[in-house]
Amino acid sequence: MRPIRLPIALLIFSLGLAASALAEDGYRLWLRYEPIADASLAKSYRSSIGPIEAVATSDTAKIALAELERGLEGLLGGELKRTGATLLVGTGDAKHIAKLKLDLSGLGEEGYLLTRHKKNLVIAANTDQGVLYGVFAFLRQLQTQRPLENLHVETSPKVDHRLLNHWDNLTRTVERSMAGASIFNWFDLPYYVEPYYHDYARACASVGINGTVLTNVNSNATVLRPQFLEKVAALADTFRPYGIQVYLTARFSAPVEIGGLETADPLDPAVIEWWTDKINEIYTYVPDFGGFVVKANSEGQPGPQSYGRDHAEGANLLARALAPHGGFVMWRAFVYDFEIKEDRHKQAYTEFTQLDGQFEPNVSIQTKNGAIDFMPREPFHPLFGATPETPHTLELQITQEYMGGDIHLVYLAPMWEETLEADTFARGAGSTVAKVVDGSVFGHELTAIAGVANIGNERNWTGHPMGASNWYAFGRLAWDHQLSSQEIADEWTRMTFGNAPDVVATIEEMLLESHQTVVDYSMPLGLHHIMYPGHHYGPGPWHDQGRPDWTSTYYHNASEDGIGFDRTATGSDALGQYAPEVVEKWGTPESIEDKYLLWFHHLDWDYEMKSGKTLWNELCLTYQSGVDRVAEMGQQWDSLQGSIDAQRHARVAALLKRQLEDAKFYKDACLAYFHTFSQRPYPAGVNAPEYPLEHYKNFELYHVPGHPGEQW
Ligand code: BDP
């Protein structure tokens, strides 16, 4: 087929909403393609880019070409000058690319090459999917104003399956997310396919996300009914050209709930047959269905243990039926039981290490970054590095369940980076969580990473305008865990708010310090699980009712004697689940980093910290510094008034005011409570709580979005 030559500026891709007609409401995310303000840079880009030469037969290739045209039109405007240069776009087998004799052998199925060839620029890959990723990367170069003179980017993903997990219900409520209702308009499907699904898929593809789990981990079995499979198929058809595979959650009791069987015992022949038929049926609707995420025997969900079987027997049942179709199972390690008297931190490790070697090859254990539950900061989960025979899907939470929902500005990449870079020492030094997950430590082929989405049908997708940075960062890190959170913040800021130096510097600083800030005003020094019960928004360190592992007191153990959870050998010995090198580092309060101190150690209020201060004073000062930092963020943001659009500026400014109130409340509530035990004065520099403890305890926040227990 002969390549087509197209002048720029034709064919603005019409899917989705025409951006130019909209105010700056955040809908366009980081794909804004605003004109490059620097005239000389724009001129130099124009002269080096030239007209596009491309072959576009598949839907994916057409999308890639349309995106490129849309991007160049927006960034550079008008027709590009004919300076003799051409932008060559395509796969290695297309004639105009083949004749360049580029080496694309290292790129695999999804990788791409951006390079220069004589006067021309080249976007090349082995597949149209790779070309699409290459197009987004090329546009990113321009959006972030990088030079094209020595352009050479060669990259392929380190992890094969990069998925969003939507905790979305078929009723359109979303568990733990605050950005409106679910984007999946189930009732109108399959007849009406919302145009914005395309923009969701574009945004995902632009950062390399190639899978999406459409349903909540806690959902019932309804989505497996034919009536819903038709709808799933419509979504899958929409997302496919963007390289996004669709996955579902599988409710373990589905054979009983919708199959009319009396049991869901994974070894029962009728159950095996039911799942095999069901899975075969799914593939008639969605031929490239990705597979299942399963939450079993966890927080009341059904699972194999209800029938005296183990997690491997449960997972293998589904895995065997998926295998002929190429699908796989992400079986969640988020299991704990309050009937078991073992420290909750230890339970998943105890359970899954025993089963290592018993899973089918297409099973991956989906493991949260830490052993408790998406706390503002957790040490890495000891399971990474402890199952040489079984791969792990790293599960991160993009939605800020415990970090102020869509009200607080928290850029999560530094926290994810901390987990990814943590060393398990499983095969000696350098066996980082990232390398366990990308398969290189134990030689696993099946590699996956999942992020619990923060997306809803709010116009700007994520509620807080800065929340989109976490969607973006998740995708970028899933593609390449070697990228730094700073680099990612820089890209996102430039693409989202423009390249003005004061804007970039200010927002980047705010983003990069925001995670430590939220930790400081909510759960500093290794404190964890002291949030308000149920909706999880705000503090509740006094909470001591109901099952112990859902209280706060279980975790902080505050008393007149001190505070913290002794997880060393003298306590629960959860620390013993880590490699000896980690035990040595974290085993004493002197050697462990302060950020994990009270996670592993119970210490006297007067314990002398590395800073020379007492633990009580340090705790108070850390809470205070978190609050102070939010106040500073407010000032930093105010300084940008006029430098960025009024609409987004006003929204962030308003949210920062609330974040400051919330941060003070968190600090005051926690200090008022801990003070009842410490009985020590507040150190200089710390504002004592404004009200008595009862005020904070009696405060009730109504109708917090995303709370699954909400009654209407
Ligand atoms: C907890 C959430 C709960 C989820 C659970 C999970 O509070 O809503 O269902 O995690 O991951 O963080 O299954």
XYZ file of C-alpha atoms and ligand atoms in Angstrom:
725
model
C 0.000 0.000 0.000
C 1.279 3.452 -0.891
C 1.719 5.815 2.006
C -0.577 8.805 1.977
C 0.863 12.282 2.270
C -1.254 14.656 4.236
C -0.822 18.308 4.940
C -1.209 19.100 8.596
C -4.375 20.729 9.792
C -6.908 18.547 8.159
C -9.204 16.164 9.830
C -9.423 17.222 13.431
C -10.449 14.024 15.090
C -14.103 14.478 15.770
C -14.619 11.909 18.503
C -15.168 13.424 21.886
C -15.954 17.061 22.367
C -14.297 19.785 20.384
C -11.942 21.274 22.897
C -11.796 24.764 21.511
C -15.479 25.326 22.227
C -14.927 24.701 25.921
C -13.719 26.830 28.755
C -10.618 25.621 30.579
C -12.520 23.129 32.662
C -9.967 20.346 32.732
C -11.810 18.040 30.351
C -8.833 17.878 28.012
C -6.577 16.643 30.800
C -2.945 16.660 29.662
C -3.903 16.424 25.988
C -4.633 20.135 25.560
C -2.383 20.864 22.570
C -2.444 24.597 23.215
C -0.464 26.734 20.726
C 3.210 26.948 21.641
C 3.630 30.445 22.987
C 7.361 30.751 22.324
C 7.376 31.986 18.714
C 10.939 31.002 17.898
C 10.465 27.520 19.284
C 7.251 27.101 17.332
C 9.091 28.247 14.224
C 11.878 25.768 14.740
C 9.381 22.955 15.328
C 7.507 23.929 12.182
C 10.611 23.812 10.088
C 11.794 20.470 11.358
C 8.508 18.576 11.308
C 7.147 18.886 7.787
C 4.134 17.084 6.356
C 3.192 13.655 7.653
C 3.827 10.545 5.639
C 1.899 7.607 7.015
C -0.046 4.470 6.223
C -3.262 4.163 8.132
C -5.385 1.144 7.412
C -6.270 -0.251 10.845
C -8.506 1.623 13.250
C -5.564 2.007 15.591
C -3.404 3.546 12.893
C -6.215 5.913 11.947
C -6.539 7.002 15.550
C -2.794 7.553 15.732
C -2.793 9.678 12.619
C -5.810 11.701 13.699
C -4.212 12.333 17.104
C -1.017 13.484 15.459
C -2.905 15.874 13.218
C -5.009 17.160 16.060
C -1.928 17.656 18.235
C 0.145 19.401 15.586
C -2.735 21.582 14.530
C -3.258 22.676 18.116
C 0.385 23.149 19.010
C 1.683 24.632 15.788
C -1.443 25.660 13.910
C -1.877 25.977 10.173
C -0.048 24.109 7.514
C 3.540 23.245 8.142
C 6.104 24.826 5.881
C 7.469 22.633 3.170
C 11.077 22.758 4.197
C 11.855 19.423 2.664
C 11.482 17.598 5.962
C 8.849 14.925 6.433
C 7.416 13.316 9.537
C 7.567 9.619 8.741
C 5.093 7.570 10.740
C 4.425 3.858 10.618
C 5.361 0.284 11.294
C 8.595 -1.307 10.157
C 6.900 -3.174 7.345
C 5.486 -0.056 5.715
C 7.600 0.856 2.686
C 8.456 4.381 3.761
C 9.713 3.092 7.118
C 11.298 -0.138 5.819
C 13.584 1.789 3.508
C 15.110 3.611 6.463
C 16.508 0.275 7.700
C 15.939 1.095 11.343
C 16.555 -1.504 13.991
C 13.189 -2.019 15.668
C 14.002 -5.447 17.027
C 14.140 -4.378 20.666
C 10.772 -2.661 20.674
C 8.477 -5.651 21.035
C 4.764 -5.330 20.400
C 4.135 -2.049 22.138
C 7.400 -0.122 22.085
C 8.256 2.735 19.746
C 11.143 4.662 18.336
C 11.251 8.411 17.864
C 14.276 9.430 15.898
C 15.749 11.552 13.178
C 16.669 10.221 9.792
C 18.535 12.765 7.726
C 16.213 15.773 7.509
C 13.202 13.773 8.575
C 11.679 12.873 11.898
C 10.453 9.339 12.410
C 7.843 7.675 14.614
C 8.260 3.941 14.110
C 7.163 0.736 15.793
C 6.477 -2.900 15.080
C 2.720 -2.560 15.450
C 0.105 0.119 14.984
C -0.326 0.091 18.741
C 3.335 1.000 19.118
C 2.841 3.776 16.571
C -0.072 5.141 18.611
C 2.093 5.194 21.736
C 4.861 6.789 19.683
C 2.530 9.518 18.471
C 1.547 10.419 22.002
C 5.199 10.434 23.016
C 6.120 12.634 20.073
C 3.402 15.119 20.948
C 4.622 15.044 24.549
C 8.042 16.191 23.309
C 6.390 19.225 21.782
C 3.988 19.856 24.642
C 6.891 19.877 27.073
C 9.010 21.896 24.668
C 11.894 19.501 24.347
C 14.323 20.018 21.471
C 13.917 17.874 18.371
C 17.471 18.287 17.015
C 18.826 15.119 18.531
C 15.534 13.348 19.010
C 16.050 9.739 19.954
C 13.636 7.920 22.220
C 13.484 4.174 22.160
C 11.263 2.559 24.735
C 9.031 -0.385 25.428
C 7.026 -1.147 28.556
C 8.691 -2.981 31.415
C 5.369 -4.461 32.523
C 3.003 -6.094 30.039
C -0.401 -5.528 31.621
C -1.004 -1.978 32.838
C -4.509 -1.735 34.141
C -6.921 0.612 35.753
C -9.197 -1.022 38.304
C -12.508 0.765 38.452
C -14.310 0.209 41.710
C -17.463 1.122 39.827
C -20.840 -0.444 40.442
C -23.449 -1.206 37.806
C -25.671 1.330 39.585
C -23.050 3.965 38.752
C -21.919 4.557 42.310
C -18.181 4.309 42.727
C -16.591 2.861 45.818
C -14.016 5.180 47.404
C -13.983 7.632 44.565
C -15.393 11.122 44.719
C -15.311 12.365 41.162
C -18.995 11.932 40.465
C -20.821 8.884 39.199
C -19.255 6.074 37.247
C -18.232 6.970 33.715
C -19.812 3.708 32.586
C -23.388 4.484 31.638
C -24.547 0.877 31.837
C -28.238 1.397 31.317
C -27.759 3.090 27.963
C -25.303 0.497 26.727
C -24.938 -1.168 24.293
C -27.132 1.126 22.177
C -25.661 4.396 23.246
C -21.922 4.631 23.450
C -20.974 7.877 25.173
C -18.563 9.908 23.031
C -16.435 10.575 26.079
C -15.483 6.893 26.256
C -13.153 7.708 23.394
C -11.530 10.496 25.345
C -11.124 8.195 28.339
C -9.438 5.675 26.076
C -7.254 8.347 24.474
C -6.107 9.539 27.869
C -5.334 5.988 28.967
C -3.502 5.169 25.749
C -1.517 8.383 25.940
C 0.199 7.061 29.073
C 0.314 3.433 27.984
C -2.551 1.990 30.034
C -3.669 -1.104 28.128
C -6.327 -2.689 30.307
C -9.345 -1.693 32.310
C -11.320 -3.616 34.900
C -14.846 -2.285 34.571
C -16.351 -3.459 37.842
C -15.817 -3.127 41.562
C -13.908 -5.803 43.457
C -16.975 -6.051 45.695
C -19.536 -6.330 42.912
C -22.124 -9.031 42.630
C -22.333 -11.436 39.684
C -24.781 -9.437 37.571
C -22.170 -8.256 35.086
C -21.702 -11.878 34.043
C -25.293 -12.108 32.789
C -25.738 -11.965 28.989
C -27.684 -8.721 29.336
C -24.540 -7.112 30.713
C -22.045 -8.982 28.584
C -23.561 -7.218 25.580
C -22.778 -3.932 27.252
C -19.275 -5.063 28.163
C -18.790 -5.987 24.502
C -19.775 -2.468 23.399
C -17.193 -0.976 25.736
C -14.565 -3.489 24.629
C -15.245 -2.631 20.972
C -14.830 1.049 21.778
C -11.602 0.626 23.695
C -9.966 -2.007 21.475
C -8.538 0.337 18.820
C -6.792 2.251 21.601
C -5.086 -0.940 22.705
C -7.179 -1.324 25.837
C -8.392 -4.748 26.868
C -11.396 -5.167 29.070
C -11.436 -7.213 32.297
C -14.104 -7.911 34.885
C -14.268 -8.871 38.512
C -15.515 -12.403 39.105
C -17.732 -12.955 42.089
C -16.741 -16.346 43.400
C -20.306 -17.338 44.238
C -21.590 -16.549 40.717
C -22.454 -20.196 39.998
C -24.897 -20.044 42.894
C -26.026 -16.445 42.444
C -26.764 -16.511 38.752
C -26.095 -20.117 37.759
C -28.678 -21.821 39.963
C -26.112 -24.257 41.400
C -26.093 -25.223 45.033
C -22.409 -24.740 45.510
C -19.502 -22.705 44.212
C -16.954 -25.292 45.412
C -14.064 -24.935 42.968
C -13.519 -28.682 42.787
C -17.130 -29.534 42.059
C -17.492 -30.758 38.431
C -20.700 -28.779 37.900
C -18.982 -25.626 39.108
C -16.010 -26.241 36.842
C -18.363 -26.740 33.929
C -20.323 -23.610 34.800
C -17.251 -21.391 34.843
C -15.868 -22.985 31.697
C -19.116 -22.334 29.867
C -19.388 -18.832 31.286
C -15.869 -17.952 30.258
C -16.386 -19.418 26.778
C -19.532 -17.338 26.539
C -17.691 -14.163 27.559
C -15.223 -14.740 24.731
C -18.078 -14.908 22.220
C -18.861 -11.332 23.242
C -15.331 -10.115 23.772
C -12.813 -12.173 21.803
C -9.846 -10.470 23.463
C -11.263 -10.404 26.993
C -8.346 -9.942 29.402
C -9.495 -11.949 32.405
C -10.616 -11.502 35.985
C -9.715 -9.737 39.188
C -10.992 -11.667 42.188
C -11.497 -10.579 45.772
C -12.147 -13.820 47.597
C -12.575 -14.573 51.281
C -11.874 -10.997 52.123
C -14.077 -8.531 53.948
C -17.094 -10.785 53.652
C -16.681 -11.719 50.013
C -17.269 -15.370 49.086
C -14.309 -17.525 48.151
C -12.949 -21.036 48.002
C -12.349 -21.185 51.740
C -16.095 -21.201 52.237
C -15.854 -24.743 50.799
C -12.718 -25.796 52.593
C -10.560 -25.089 49.532
C -7.609 -22.750 49.324
C -6.859 -19.681 47.239
C -4.866 -21.678 44.688
C -7.748 -24.057 44.101
C -10.058 -21.097 43.644
C -7.768 -19.182 41.315
C -6.876 -22.231 39.237
C -10.506 -22.977 38.499
C -10.850 -19.680 36.667
C -7.325 -19.730 35.265
C -7.828 -23.106 33.551
C -10.976 -21.926 31.849
C -9.327 -18.650 30.761
C -6.085 -20.232 29.544
C -7.286 -21.511 26.139
C -8.369 -17.959 25.329
C -5.194 -16.297 26.588
C -6.820 -14.656 29.616
C -5.407 -14.491 33.119
C -6.476 -14.151 36.744
C -5.419 -11.469 39.191
C -6.193 -13.068 42.532
C -6.056 -10.472 45.275
C -3.834 -10.930 48.296
C -5.933 -8.483 50.296
C -7.083 -11.169 52.714
C -7.368 -10.924 56.457
C -9.785 -12.227 59.006
C -10.525 -10.842 62.434
C -11.255 -14.338 63.728
C -7.575 -15.078 63.194
C -5.576 -13.693 66.047
C -2.477 -13.042 63.965
C -1.486 -9.393 63.303
C -3.416 -8.367 60.187
C -0.102 -7.283 58.675
C 1.040 -10.907 58.615
C -1.980 -12.755 57.332
C -1.672 -12.450 53.552
C 1.973 -13.469 53.697
C 1.194 -16.496 55.840
C -1.581 -17.528 53.488
C 0.086 -17.030 50.125
C 3.638 -18.150 50.819
C 2.224 -21.571 51.684
C 0.610 -21.764 48.265
C 3.594 -20.670 46.215
C 4.120 -23.106 43.362
C 0.515 -24.260 43.337
C -0.939 -21.632 41.032
C -1.507 -22.082 37.298
C 0.918 -20.077 35.154
C -1.800 -17.594 34.207
C -2.436 -16.544 37.798
C -0.880 -13.467 39.315
C -1.327 -12.507 42.950
C -2.615 -8.955 43.058
C -0.887 -7.377 46.027
C -1.360 -3.909 47.442
C 1.793 -1.858 47.924
C 1.619 -2.363 51.661
C 0.345 -5.065 53.978
C -2.466 -3.104 55.625
C -4.466 -1.038 53.176
C -3.405 1.936 51.074
C -2.447 3.996 54.092
C -0.872 7.412 53.416
C 2.431 5.646 53.817
C 3.186 1.959 54.204
C 6.392 -0.023 54.144
C 6.333 -2.385 51.155
C 4.324 -5.592 51.423
C 6.525 -8.511 52.550
C 4.861 -10.776 49.968
C 6.851 -9.132 47.194
C 9.937 -11.201 47.119
C 8.418 -14.107 49.060
C 6.754 -16.135 46.290
C 9.441 -17.044 43.771
C 7.040 -19.274 41.825
C 4.148 -16.832 41.577
C 4.106 -13.414 39.953
C 2.592 -10.354 41.593
C 0.382 -7.692 40.127
C 1.229 -4.572 42.093
C -2.008 -2.869 43.147
C -1.777 0.868 43.777
C -4.622 3.138 44.757
C -4.936 6.182 42.535
C -8.108 7.281 44.235
C -7.259 8.982 47.530
C -9.381 6.927 49.884
C -7.288 7.767 52.941
C -5.754 10.976 51.657
C -8.527 13.502 51.434
C -10.417 12.109 48.457
C -10.793 14.609 45.669
C -10.494 17.521 48.090
C -6.802 17.309 48.972
C -3.922 17.993 46.654
C -1.723 14.915 46.913
C 0.584 13.793 44.127
C 1.108 10.103 44.727
C 4.054 9.302 42.478
C 6.673 9.852 45.214
C 4.882 7.286 47.366
C 4.689 4.766 44.522
C 8.319 5.410 43.733
C 9.174 4.614 47.345
C 7.470 1.228 47.042
C 8.890 0.449 43.603
C 12.409 1.210 44.754
C 12.151 -0.689 48.034
C 14.549 -3.599 48.147
C 13.108 -7.003 49.023
C 16.606 -8.583 48.909
C 14.879 -11.718 47.577
C 17.770 -12.470 45.212
C 20.331 -10.263 46.856
C 20.603 -6.488 46.913
C 18.740 -4.736 44.109
C 15.731 -7.094 44.118
C 13.405 -4.152 44.255
C 9.637 -4.385 44.279
C 9.740 -2.902 40.750
C 11.912 -5.770 39.582
C 9.756 -8.379 41.265
C 6.757 -6.890 39.495
C 8.439 -6.598 36.084
C 9.354 -10.257 36.334
C 13.111 -9.826 36.301
C 13.885 -10.998 39.858
C 12.272 -14.426 39.517
C 12.041 -14.691 35.730
C 8.269 -14.407 35.408
C 6.637 -13.886 32.027
C 3.304 -12.681 33.371
C 3.711 -9.091 34.528
C 1.024 -6.664 35.609
C 0.374 -3.503 37.556
C -3.025 -2.139 38.540
C -4.218 1.230 39.775
C -7.566 1.784 41.492
C -8.991 4.598 39.389
C -9.919 8.085 40.609
C -12.077 8.778 37.581
C -15.747 9.667 37.523
C -18.161 11.592 35.360
C -17.094 14.971 36.728
C -16.373 17.230 33.795
C -12.657 17.248 34.607
C -12.659 13.461 35.237
C -11.004 13.418 38.660
C -12.702 16.158 40.693
C -9.596 17.874 41.996
C -7.817 19.368 38.986
C -4.556 18.004 40.368
C -5.990 14.491 40.766
C -5.366 13.864 37.100
C -1.627 13.976 37.840
C -2.082 10.651 39.619
C -3.867 8.989 36.704
C -1.073 10.287 34.483
C 1.708 9.237 36.850
C 0.257 5.782 37.301
C 0.348 5.134 33.564
C 3.824 6.530 33.116
C 5.258 4.511 36.014
C 3.491 1.354 34.875
C 5.202 1.771 31.522
C 8.578 2.619 32.975
C 9.183 2.311 36.695
C 12.563 3.962 36.257
C 10.990 7.335 35.562
C 11.288 9.605 38.540
C 8.294 11.220 40.172
C 9.972 14.558 39.462
C 10.226 13.893 35.709
C 6.616 12.808 35.618
C 5.466 15.851 37.578
C 7.374 18.044 35.148
C 5.724 16.478 32.100
C 2.256 16.559 33.551
C 2.526 20.152 34.730
C 3.763 21.427 31.399
C 1.098 19.531 29.483
C -1.680 20.515 31.877
C -0.800 24.088 32.805
C 1.709 25.224 30.185
C 5.425 25.866 30.149
C 5.730 29.266 31.845
C 8.743 28.860 34.167
C 7.079 30.230 37.317
C 4.026 28.043 36.769
C 6.099 24.932 36.203
C 8.444 25.542 39.147
C 5.655 26.389 41.579
C 3.318 23.548 40.683
C 6.121 21.014 40.596
C 7.251 21.980 44.058
C 3.703 21.774 45.355
C 3.204 18.351 43.784
C 6.468 16.889 44.953
C 6.032 17.919 48.575
C 2.345 17.134 48.784
C 2.600 13.472 49.722
C 4.921 14.056 52.650
C 2.600 16.878 53.653
C -0.519 14.713 53.832
C 1.408 12.097 55.791
C 2.576 14.765 58.227
C -0.848 16.194 58.994
C -2.625 12.822 59.146
C -0.496 9.780 60.005
C 3.140 10.789 60.565
C 6.096 8.748 61.805
C 4.610 5.411 60.763
C 1.186 5.871 62.332
C -1.540 4.207 60.290
C -5.220 3.291 60.179
C -6.314 6.086 62.497
C -8.901 7.489 60.091
C -12.580 8.007 60.726
C -14.330 4.644 60.343
C -16.628 3.953 57.417
C -16.144 6.851 55.060
C -12.434 7.201 55.925
C -12.385 10.973 55.404
C -10.708 12.664 58.342
C -9.389 11.470 61.692
C -10.728 8.889 64.140
C -7.804 7.813 66.343
C -10.236 7.121 69.212
C -12.196 4.549 67.221
C -12.260 1.329 69.251
C -15.619 -0.267 68.491
C -16.444 -3.382 66.477
C -13.975 -5.801 64.966
C -10.533 -4.969 66.323
C -8.762 -4.900 62.955
C -11.088 -2.109 61.815
C -10.423 0.057 64.851
C -7.700 2.639 65.204
C -6.563 1.597 68.656
C -5.447 -1.797 67.295
C -2.868 0.040 65.203
C -1.554 2.903 67.302
C -1.646 1.249 70.734
C -1.400 4.593 72.470
C -1.362 4.496 76.257
C 0.431 6.257 79.090
C 3.419 4.053 78.196
C 3.800 5.356 74.694
C 2.622 4.745 71.157
C 3.204 2.465 68.151
C 2.799 -1.141 67.036
C 5.587 -3.460 68.100
C 6.046 -5.629 65.049
C 9.545 -6.750 65.982
C 10.320 -10.157 67.491
C 9.173 -8.902 70.885
C 5.792 -8.050 69.378
C 3.863 -9.550 66.454
C 7.075 -10.152 64.513
C 5.581 -9.089 61.212
C 9.072 -7.773 60.641
C 10.262 -11.381 60.523
C 8.458 -11.738 57.183
C 11.066 -9.521 55.540
C 14.593 -10.407 54.408
C 17.334 -10.310 57.082
C 18.782 -7.121 55.570
C 15.425 -5.413 56.048
C 15.033 -6.822 59.543
C 18.404 -5.418 60.444
C 17.531 -1.961 59.142
C 14.029 -1.772 60.553
C 14.646 -3.859 63.670
C 15.648 -1.067 66.021
C 14.173 2.406 66.525
C 17.657 3.816 66.004
C 18.233 2.207 62.610
C 14.783 2.449 61.042
C 13.826 5.578 59.091
C 11.566 7.858 61.143
C 8.881 7.585 58.492
C 8.274 3.921 59.444
C 9.102 4.198 63.144
C 5.728 3.628 64.802
C 4.731 1.059 62.200
C 7.242 -1.340 63.729
C 8.027 0.021 67.190
C 6.143 0.887 70.331
C 8.005 3.668 72.090
C 7.870 5.763 75.180
C 6.579 9.321 74.760
C 9.990 10.544 75.896
C 11.937 8.345 73.519
C 14.743 10.446 72.077
C 14.425 10.754 68.333
C 17.297 11.162 65.850
C 16.612 14.879 65.938
C 17.265 14.932 69.688
C 13.625 15.769 70.401
C 11.317 13.560 72.410
C 8.894 11.411 70.462
C 5.947 13.454 71.753
C 7.501 16.724 70.691
C 8.506 15.348 67.315
C 5.015 13.993 66.729
C 3.434 17.336 67.558
C 5.901 19.288 65.448
C 5.440 16.963 62.499
C 1.671 17.371 62.603
C 2.164 21.116 62.775
C 4.606 21.175 59.885
C 2.079 19.336 57.723
C -0.524 21.994 58.450
C 1.974 24.798 57.873
C 2.966 23.302 54.573
C -0.654 23.290 53.367
C -0.868 26.972 54.267
C 2.257 27.581 52.216
C 0.801 25.662 49.309
C -2.146 28.032 49.419
C 0.211 31.003 49.157
C 2.186 29.391 46.372
C -0.998 28.783 44.466
C -2.204 32.345 45.043
C 1.022 33.588 43.496
C -0.030 31.950 40.237
C -3.202 33.946 39.919
C -3.244 35.420 36.450
C -0.542 33.043 35.252
C -2.976 30.212 34.684
C -6.591 30.208 33.609
C -9.092 31.578 36.100
C -11.377 28.555 36.105
C -8.893 25.976 37.262
C -7.121 28.483 39.470
C -10.286 29.240 41.387
C -11.131 25.591 41.916
C -7.723 24.648 43.249
C -7.622 27.754 45.439
C -10.942 26.836 47.001
C -9.882 23.253 47.555
C -6.626 24.330 49.172
C -8.596 26.383 51.677
C -10.609 23.351 52.621
C -7.474 21.212 52.722
C -5.998 23.636 55.232
C -9.094 23.413 57.429
C -9.062 19.626 57.132
C -5.366 19.417 57.911
C -5.814 21.521 61.055
C -8.741 19.376 62.065
C -6.719 16.186 61.548
C -3.825 17.515 63.566
C -5.975 18.943 66.342
C -8.114 15.829 66.671
C -5.091 13.526 66.798
C -3.078 15.684 69.162
C -6.052 16.260 71.485
C -6.533 12.502 71.594
C -2.890 11.453 71.995
C -2.435 14.151 74.593
C -4.827 12.296 76.883
C -2.112 9.612 77.102
C 1.099 11.573 76.783
C 0.069 14.249 79.269
C 2.978 16.324 78.098
C 2.856 19.964 77.083
C 2.677 20.967 73.451
C 6.135 22.086 72.372
C 6.852 25.628 71.231
C 5.831 26.139 67.623
C 2.811 23.901 67.870
C -0.661 25.376 68.043
C -2.577 23.501 70.710
C -5.892 22.022 69.522
C -8.564 24.635 69.176
C -11.273 22.603 70.927
C -11.467 19.859 73.535
C -11.271 16.286 72.296
C -15.052 15.767 72.520
C -15.587 18.337 69.792
C -13.609 16.260 67.301
C -15.101 12.993 68.453
C -18.627 14.289 68.074
C -18.114 15.753 64.658
C -19.939 13.829 61.984
C -19.498 14.410 58.295
C -22.562 13.484 56.265
C -22.800 11.948 52.814
C -19.153 11.485 52.023
C -18.962 10.408 48.377
C -17.667 6.936 47.638
C -18.643 5.467 50.982
C -20.090 2.053 50.234
C -22.097 2.047 53.464
C -23.926 5.233 52.522
C -27.705 4.959 52.896
C -29.895 7.219 50.801
C -10.374 -0.871 51.322
C -11.639 -0.128 51.029
C -12.761 -1.011 50.598
C -12.277 -1.940 49.505
C -11.081 -2.712 50.006
C -10.471 -3.611 48.945
O -12.019 0.570 52.178
O -13.822 -0.190 50.161
O -13.276 -2.799 49.102
O -10.073 -1.829 50.359
O -9.413 -3.263 48.438
O -9.342 0.053 51.253
O -11.026 -4.644 48.616
